[in-house]
């Protein structure tokens, strides 16, 4: 069974992360499947909205580090890199339903979503510096633009965790509900969005994101620094310590 589950709800494509044994940590195969699903949805006129969700207890614990480290250089062929660019350029609305842990890419991916609904048990964290790494997915520009520099520095430099109420306060999350209600709410909003004229919605999304070229350049800049840091001794030591916990 695939760790990525696709379901159709009329004009909504629901993409589910389904790797509970690993807390939905993203493997390279999952990145490939996510990229393929988004690429297909981008050109399929019968799909107006994508709904991204995890489980009731965990959205995603981030990268599967062991799998990620074995995938080679962060170049254009790397599955993670391909996913980042596909997500950043996706032309149709993405609605996210988040519950439980949203760590690393589990949080930065939300910065590219158009509507985010979170359960009250959600816990977000961007622990890049704790691993000797830097931000990714354009978060070094998207998070300051959303939350202000000082708040972004708190989460990207110190790597402090934050809860659903804090995420809603900063604008990362649209609404907080109970963990058993978050998926139904997100699907309700995605369905309402999908019922609107698709051209008007997609044109409006493009107008709402005039900084896309800056975001793409930021992703490229982050990848250069991420690769450099990943190759460094300090990062290697911290990752080794992570695996020994």
XYZ file of N, CA, C and O in Angstrom, residues 78-209:
528
model
N 16.686 15.742 -7.629
C 16.381 15.264 -6.280
C 14.866 15.338 -6.036
O 14.248 16.379 -6.275
N 14.229 14.248 -5.575
C 12.772 14.248 -5.374
C 12.271 15.353 -4.449
O 11.199 15.926 -4.692
N 13.025 15.664 -3.402
C 12.597 16.732 -2.493
C 12.594 18.072 -3.210
O 11.652 18.869 -3.064
N 13.634 18.331 -3.975
C 13.745 19.597 -4.712
C 12.616 19.713 -5.729
O 11.980 20.773 -5.861
N 12.329 18.645 -6.438
C 11.248 18.676 -7.428
C 9.907 18.970 -6.762
O 9.092 19.735 -7.297
N 9.693 18.392 -5.583
C 8.444 18.660 -4.860
C 8.348 20.127 -4.441
O 7.287 20.752 -4.578
N 9.442 20.684 -3.929
C 9.418 22.071 -3.463
C 9.014 23.022 -4.585
O 8.185 23.913 -4.386
N 9.596 22.833 -5.757
C 9.277 23.728 -6.870
C 7.861 23.486 -7.401
O 7.166 24.436 -7.782
N 7.434 22.223 -7.420
C 6.064 21.930 -7.862
C 5.044 22.572 -6.928
O 4.066 23.169 -7.365
N 5.297 22.462 -5.622
C 4.392 23.041 -4.628
C 4.356 24.557 -4.736
O 3.273 25.171 -4.700
N 5.521 25.172 -4.873
C 5.603 26.632 -4.903
C 4.920 27.231 -6.130
O 4.445 28.362 -6.087
N 4.876 26.473 -7.222
C 4.310 26.981 -8.476
C 2.922 26.438 -8.785
O 2.372 26.730 -9.850
N 2.350 25.668 -7.872
C 1.054 25.050 -8.140
C -0.005 26.130 -8.349
O -0.186 27.000 -7.489
N -0.728 26.107 -9.475
C -1.605 27.231 -9.825
C -2.996 27.210 -9.188
O -3.701 28.218 -9.215
N -3.377 26.076 -8.648
C -4.722 25.940 -8.095
C -4.671 26.013 -6.570
O -3.623 25.808 -5.962
N -5.804 26.314 -5.930
C -5.804 26.410 -4.467
C -5.454 25.085 -3.791
O -5.867 24.011 -4.245
N -4.698 25.190 -2.711
C -4.386 24.041 -1.856
C -4.943 24.337 -0.461
O -4.635 25.371 0.130
N -5.761 23.436 0.036
C -6.317 23.530 1.380
C -5.643 22.447 2.219
O -5.487 21.310 1.760
N -5.219 22.781 3.425
C -4.546 21.806 4.292
C -5.346 21.562 5.554
O -5.919 22.491 6.132
N -5.373 20.298 5.974
C -5.966 19.900 7.252
C -4.840 19.347 8.111
O -4.232 18.329 7.769
N -4.551 20.015 9.224
C -3.391 19.680 10.045
C -3.833 19.246 11.437
O -4.661 19.901 12.067
N -3.252 18.155 11.895
C -3.473 17.703 13.278
C -2.174 17.103 13.788
O -1.375 16.573 13.019
N -1.939 17.213 15.087
C -0.745 16.633 15.668
C 0.520 17.332 15.211
O 0.537 18.546 14.970
N 1.584 16.566 15.061
C 2.885 17.126 14.709
C 2.923 17.659 13.279
O 2.433 17.019 12.355
N 3.535 18.834 13.130
C 3.855 19.391 11.810
C 5.263 19.962 11.953
O 5.439 21.097 12.387
N 6.247 19.150 11.617
C 7.644 19.475 11.874
C 8.381 19.713 10.560
O 8.168 18.995 9.583
N 9.272 20.688 10.529
C 10.093 20.930 9.344
C 9.248 21.197 8.115
O 8.430 22.126 8.087
N 9.414 20.362 7.094
C 8.641 20.512 5.867
C 7.143 20.376 6.146
O 6.309 20.894 5.401
N 6.793 19.719 7.252
C 5.389 19.628 7.655
C 4.793 20.976 8.000
O 3.577 21.161 7.939
N 5.642 21.947 8.357
C 5.201 23.325 8.575
C 5.487 24.200 7.368
O 4.621 24.969 6.932
N 6.686 24.100 6.792
C 7.030 25.007 5.689
C 6.138 24.792 4.470
O 5.853 25.743 3.736
N 5.674 23.562 4.253
C 4.762 23.309 3.134
C 3.467 24.095 3.276
O 2.854 24.507 2.282
N 3.057 24.339 4.527
C 1.808 25.067 4.776
C 1.888 26.519 4.315
O 0.860 27.139 4.028
N 3.106 27.064 4.251
C 3.283 28.445 3.792
C 2.902 28.611 2.324
O 2.684 29.720 1.852
N 2.815 27.501 1.599
C 2.424 27.530 0.186
C 0.945 27.201 -0.004
O 0.439 27.274 -1.123
N 0.276 26.818 1.080
C -1.147 26.500 0.995
C -1.966 27.787 1.069
O -1.522 28.791 1.621
N -3.175 27.732 0.533
C -4.021 28.924 0.471
C -4.974 29.023 1.655
O -5.318 30.126 2.088
N -5.400 27.890 2.159
C -6.235 27.835 3.366
C -5.706 26.705 4.237
O -5.462 25.599 3.739
N -5.516 26.977 5.527
C -4.989 25.974 6.442
C -5.905 25.893 7.663
O -6.147 26.901 8.340
N -6.387 24.692 7.948
C -7.234 24.452 9.113
C -6.501 23.478 10.029
O -5.972 22.458 9.573
N -6.430 23.810 11.316
C -5.626 23.027 12.250
C -6.453 22.527 13.422
O -7.348 23.220 13.900
N -6.120 21.332 13.867
C -6.726 20.794 15.075
C -6.074 21.420 16.305
O -4.925 21.872 16.247
N -6.806 21.428 17.404
C -6.279 22.046 18.623
C -5.125 21.259 19.239
O -4.465 21.735 20.167
N -4.841 20.056 18.705
C -3.694 19.280 19.182
C -2.461 19.466 18.287
O -1.461 18.769 18.455
N -2.516 20.411 17.364
C -1.404 20.618 16.434
C -0.199 21.222 17.156
O -0.346 22.058 18.055
N 0.976 20.818 16.725
C 2.218 21.353 17.270
C 3.193 21.547 16.113
O 3.519 20.587 15.403
N 3.629 22.758 15.932
C 4.475 23.126 14.804
C 5.911 23.383 15.278
O 6.130 23.899 16.377
N 6.876 23.049 14.429
C 8.261 23.365 14.779
C 9.128 23.367 13.524
O 8.917 22.567 12.603
N 10.108 24.279 13.518
C 11.049 24.422 12.411
C 12.469 24.266 12.985
O 13.180 25.250 13.178
N 12.886 23.035 13.258
C 14.117 22.812 14.030
C 15.385 22.733 13.178
O 16.302 21.968 13.483
N 15.460 23.538 12.140
C 16.589 23.427 11.202
C 17.921 23.726 11.872
O 18.889 22.980 11.716
N 18.010 24.841 12.597
C 19.290 25.198 13.208
C 19.710 24.181 14.264
O 20.899 24.008 14.522
N 18.762 23.512 14.876
C 19.083 22.494 15.878
C 19.827 21.317 15.249
O 20.525 20.568 15.933
N 19.647 21.145 13.939
C 20.352 20.094 13.201
C 21.556 20.649 12.435
O 22.171 19.922 11.652
N 21.856 21.926 12.647
C 22.966 22.538 11.935
C 22.618 22.896 10.503
O 23.504 23.015 9.650
N 21.330 23.099 10.232
C 20.854 23.391 8.880
C 20.182 24.763 8.839
O 20.106 25.470 9.841
N 19.691 25.134 7.675
C 19.013 26.420 7.486
C 17.594 26.175 6.987
O 17.242 25.052 6.614
N 16.761 27.205 6.935
C 15.386 27.042 6.444
C 15.342 26.555 4.995
O 16.309 26.679 4.239
N 14.184 26.001 4.621
C 13.970 25.517 3.254
C 12.561 25.870 2.794
O 11.810 26.504 3.532
N 12.243 25.484 1.562
C 10.908 25.671 0.973
C 10.483 27.130 0.875
O 9.296 27.430 0.823
N 11.474 28.037 0.837
C 11.135 29.457 0.740
C 10.714 30.074 2.051
O 10.313 31.240 2.100
N 10.833 29.322 3.149
C 10.332 29.800 4.437
C 11.098 31.006 4.963
O 10.560 31.780 5.764
N 12.353 31.184 4.520
C 13.134 32.317 5.026
C 12.609 33.654 4.525
O 12.927 34.698 5.090
N 11.775 33.642 3.481
C 11.102 34.869 3.048
C 9.606 34.813 3.337
O 9.005 35.820 3.709
N 8.998 33.649 3.204
C 7.547 33.541 3.387
C 7.126 33.744 4.839
O 6.121 34.416 5.108
N 7.878 33.174 5.789
C 7.477 33.311 7.192
C 7.642 34.738 7.711
O 6.728 35.256 8.365
N 8.758 35.444 7.430
C 8.837 36.852 7.840
C 7.747 37.713 7.216
O 7.210 38.612 7.870
N 7.405 37.442 5.941
C 6.331 38.200 5.294
C 4.988 37.966 5.974
O 4.147 38.867 6.046
N 4.802 36.759 6.495
C 3.535 36.408 7.131
C 3.471 36.881 8.582
O 2.485 37.497 9.009
N 4.530 36.603 9.334
C 4.478 36.781 10.786
C 5.304 37.939 11.305
O 5.208 38.269 12.492
N 6.105 38.583 10.440
C 7.031 39.614 10.894
C 8.389 39.011 11.195
O 8.499 37.816 11.512
N 9.433 39.842 11.111
C 10.789 39.319 11.236
C 11.047 38.685 12.604
O 11.576 37.569 12.699
N 10.701 39.381 13.705
C 11.040 38.870 15.028
C 10.366 37.528 15.320
O 10.983 36.617 15.888
N 9.103 37.407 14.948
C 8.404 36.134 15.168
C 9.032 35.033 14.309
O 9.238 33.910 14.787
N 9.351 35.367 13.066
C 9.991 34.378 12.197
C 11.347 33.964 12.752
O 11.716 32.781 12.713
N 12.114 34.935 13.278
C 13.421 34.627 13.854
C 13.284 33.704 15.059
O 14.101 32.801 15.278
N 12.238 33.922 15.843
C 11.995 33.071 17.011
C 11.834 31.610 16.601
O 12.351 30.705 17.264
N 11.125 31.397 15.505
C 10.831 30.029 15.090
C 11.882 29.438 14.161
O 12.110 28.221 14.182
N 12.539 30.286 13.347
C 13.537 29.764 12.410
C 14.953 29.761 12.984
O 15.767 28.918 12.596
N 15.272 30.697 13.868
C 16.611 30.730 14.457
C 16.678 29.888 15.740
O 17.559 29.052 15.886
N 15.740 30.132 16.653
C 15.730 29.357 17.890
C 15.116 27.970 17.707
O 15.382 27.059 18.475
N 14.263 27.827 16.693
C 13.608 26.546 16.472
C 12.565 26.210 17.514
O 12.262 25.030 17.749
N 11.990 27.236 18.153
C 10.987 26.995 19.189
C 9.690 26.451 18.593
O 9.262 26.867 17.513
N 9.064 25.547 19.302
C 7.778 24.996 18.878
C 6.664 25.987 19.173
O 6.794 26.855 20.038
N 5.562 25.865 18.432
C 4.387 26.691 18.706
C 3.127 25.884 18.458
O 3.131 24.902 17.709
N 2.045 26.297 19.107
C 0.811 25.525 19.031
C -0.166 26.113 18.013
O 0.137 27.097 17.335
N -1.331 25.503 17.930
C -2.322 25.908 16.935
C -2.810 27.330 17.156
O -3.018 28.080 16.200
N -2.997 27.722 18.434
C -3.464 29.079 18.716
C -2.440 30.113 18.267
O -2.797 31.156 17.703
N -1.151 29.841 18.490
C -0.101 30.758 18.042
C -0.041 30.798 16.512
O 0.178 31.857 15.919
N -0.225 29.639 15.878
C -0.222 29.587 14.415
C -1.374 30.391 13.831
O -1.225 31.077 12.818
N -2.534 30.330 14.498
C -3.688 31.114 14.043
C -3.431 32.605 14.251
O -3.750 33.433 13.381
N -2.831 32.955 15.370
C -2.562 34.356 15.679
C -1.626 34.985 14.648
O -1.804 36.147 14.255
N -0.628 34.235 14.190
C 0.333 34.791 13.232
C -0.182 34.742 11.798
O 0.417 35.329 10.900
N -1.282 34.028 11.550
C -1.853 33.979 10.216
C -1.494 32.756 9.409
O -1.888 32.635 8.243
N -0.750 31.816 10.008
C -0.413 30.578 9.304
C -1.636 29.685 9.160
O -1.765 28.936 8.193
N -2.538 29.772 10.154
C -3.731 28.931 10.206
C -4.969 29.819 10.142
O -5.028 30.861 10.794
N -5.963 29.385 9.370
C -7.214 30.147 9.249
C -8.147 29.937 10.427
O -8.806 30.875 10.891
N -8.217 28.684 10.909
C -9.173 28.368 11.975
C -8.705 27.131 12.720
O -8.128 26.208 12.123
N -8.943 27.104 14.020
C -8.592 25.962 14.866
C -9.869 25.289 15.355
O -10.783 25.955 15.840
N -9.916 23.950 15.205
C -11.085 23.177 15.646
C -10.587 21.905 16.341
O -9.380 21.670 16.432
N -11.510 21.080 16.806
C -11.139 19.811 17.422
C -10.513 18.866 16.414
O -10.781 18.960 15.214
N -9.687 17.942 16.910
C -8.935 17.087 15.989
C -9.823 16.202 15.128
O -9.427 15.821 14.022
N -10.999 15.863 15.590
C -11.881 15.001 14.806
C -12.760 15.800 13.834
O -13.515 15.210 13.059
N -12.660 17.114 13.895
C -13.465 17.967 13.016
C -12.645 18.639 11.915
O -13.212 19.210 10.985
N -11.333 18.578 12.025
C -10.503 19.387 11.128
C -10.601 18.932 9.675
O -10.677 19.765 8.764
N -10.612 17.632 9.428
C -10.675 17.157 8.046
C -12.012 17.496 7.405
O -12.067 17.936 6.250
N -13.112 17.323 8.143
C -14.428 17.633 7.575
C -14.551 19.121 7.281
O -15.140 19.516 6.257
N -13.997 19.971 8.152
C -14.031 21.413 7.904
C -13.208 21.764 6.666
O -13.648 22.539 5.809
N -12.008 21.203 6.573
C -11.146 21.483 5.424
C -11.797 21.018 4.129
O -11.738 21.715 3.106
N -12.438 19.856 4.163
C -13.119 19.350 2.973
C -14.314 20.231 2.613
O -14.571 20.495 1.431
N -15.019 20.713 3.618
C -16.141 21.631 3.374
C -15.658 22.904 2.667
O -16.266 23.359 1.692
N -14.561 23.469 3.152
C -14.017 24.685 2.547
C -13.465 24.417 1.158
O -13.635 25.233 0.233
N -12.802 23.266 0.978
C -12.264 22.904 -0.333
C -13.387 22.704 -1.341
O -13.283 23.128 -2.509
N -14.470 22.094 -0.910
C -15.623 21.862 -1.787
C -16.270 23.189 -2.188
O -16.648 23.381 -3.353
N -16.398 24.101 -1.229
C -16.956 25.423 -1.527
C -16.076 26.171 -2.514
O -16.565 26.829 -3.448
N -14.774 26.065 -2.335
C -13.823 26.721 -3.238
C -13.884 26.107 -4.627
O -13.852 26.820 -5.646
N -14.006 24.786 -4.683
C -14.045 24.083 -5.969
C -15.309 24.387 -6.765
O -15.331 24.238 -7.988
N -16.365 24.827 -6.078
C -17.632 25.134 -6.750
C -17.616 26.510 -7.416
O -18.486 26.820 -8.232
N -16.638 27.332 -7.082
C -16.528 28.660 -7.680
C -15.900 28.577 -9.068
O -15.245 27.582 -9.403
N -16.100 29.613 -9.913
C -15.500 29.595 -11.254
C -13.984 29.420 -11.176
O -13.281 30.240 -10.563
N -13.475 28.340 -11.772
C -12.073 27.959 -11.617
C -11.116 29.030 -12.135
O -10.088 29.324 -11.494
N -11.437 29.608 -13.287
C -10.538 30.620 -13.861
C -10.427 31.822 -12.938
O -9.334 32.364 -12.702
N -11.552 32.238 -12.377
C -11.553 33.390 -11.474
C -10.742 33.099 -10.206
O -9.976 33.950 -9.732
N -10.897 31.902 -9.669
C -10.174 31.535 -8.454
C -8.675 31.456 -8.715
O -7.862 31.992 -7.946
N -8.293 30.817 -9.810
C -6.868 30.659 -10.113
C -6.220 31.999 -10.468
O -5.074 32.270 -10.085
N -6.948 32.849 -11.171
C -6.432 34.185 -11.490
C -6.263 34.996 -10.216
O -5.278 35.738 -10.055
N -7.205 34.848 -9.293
C -7.122 35.568 -8.023
C -5.939 35.074 -7.203
O -5.223 35.871 -6.582
N -5.701 33.760 -7.195
C -4.545 33.220 -6.472
C -3.251 33.790 -7.040
O -2.355 34.183 -6.281
N -3.149 33.847 -8.363
C -1.940 34.395 -8.990
C -1.733 35.857 -8.591
O -0.600 36.289 -8.346
N -2.816 36.623 -8.520
C -2.714 38.031 -8.136
C -2.339 38.180 -6.661
O -1.660 39.147 -6.279
N -2.775 37.240 -5.841
C -2.461 37.276 -4.421
C -1.004 36.919 -4.135
O -0.499 37.166 -3.031
N -0.334 36.319 -5.132
C 1.046 35.872 -4.935
C 1.980 36.487 -5.981
O 2.627 35.768 -6.749
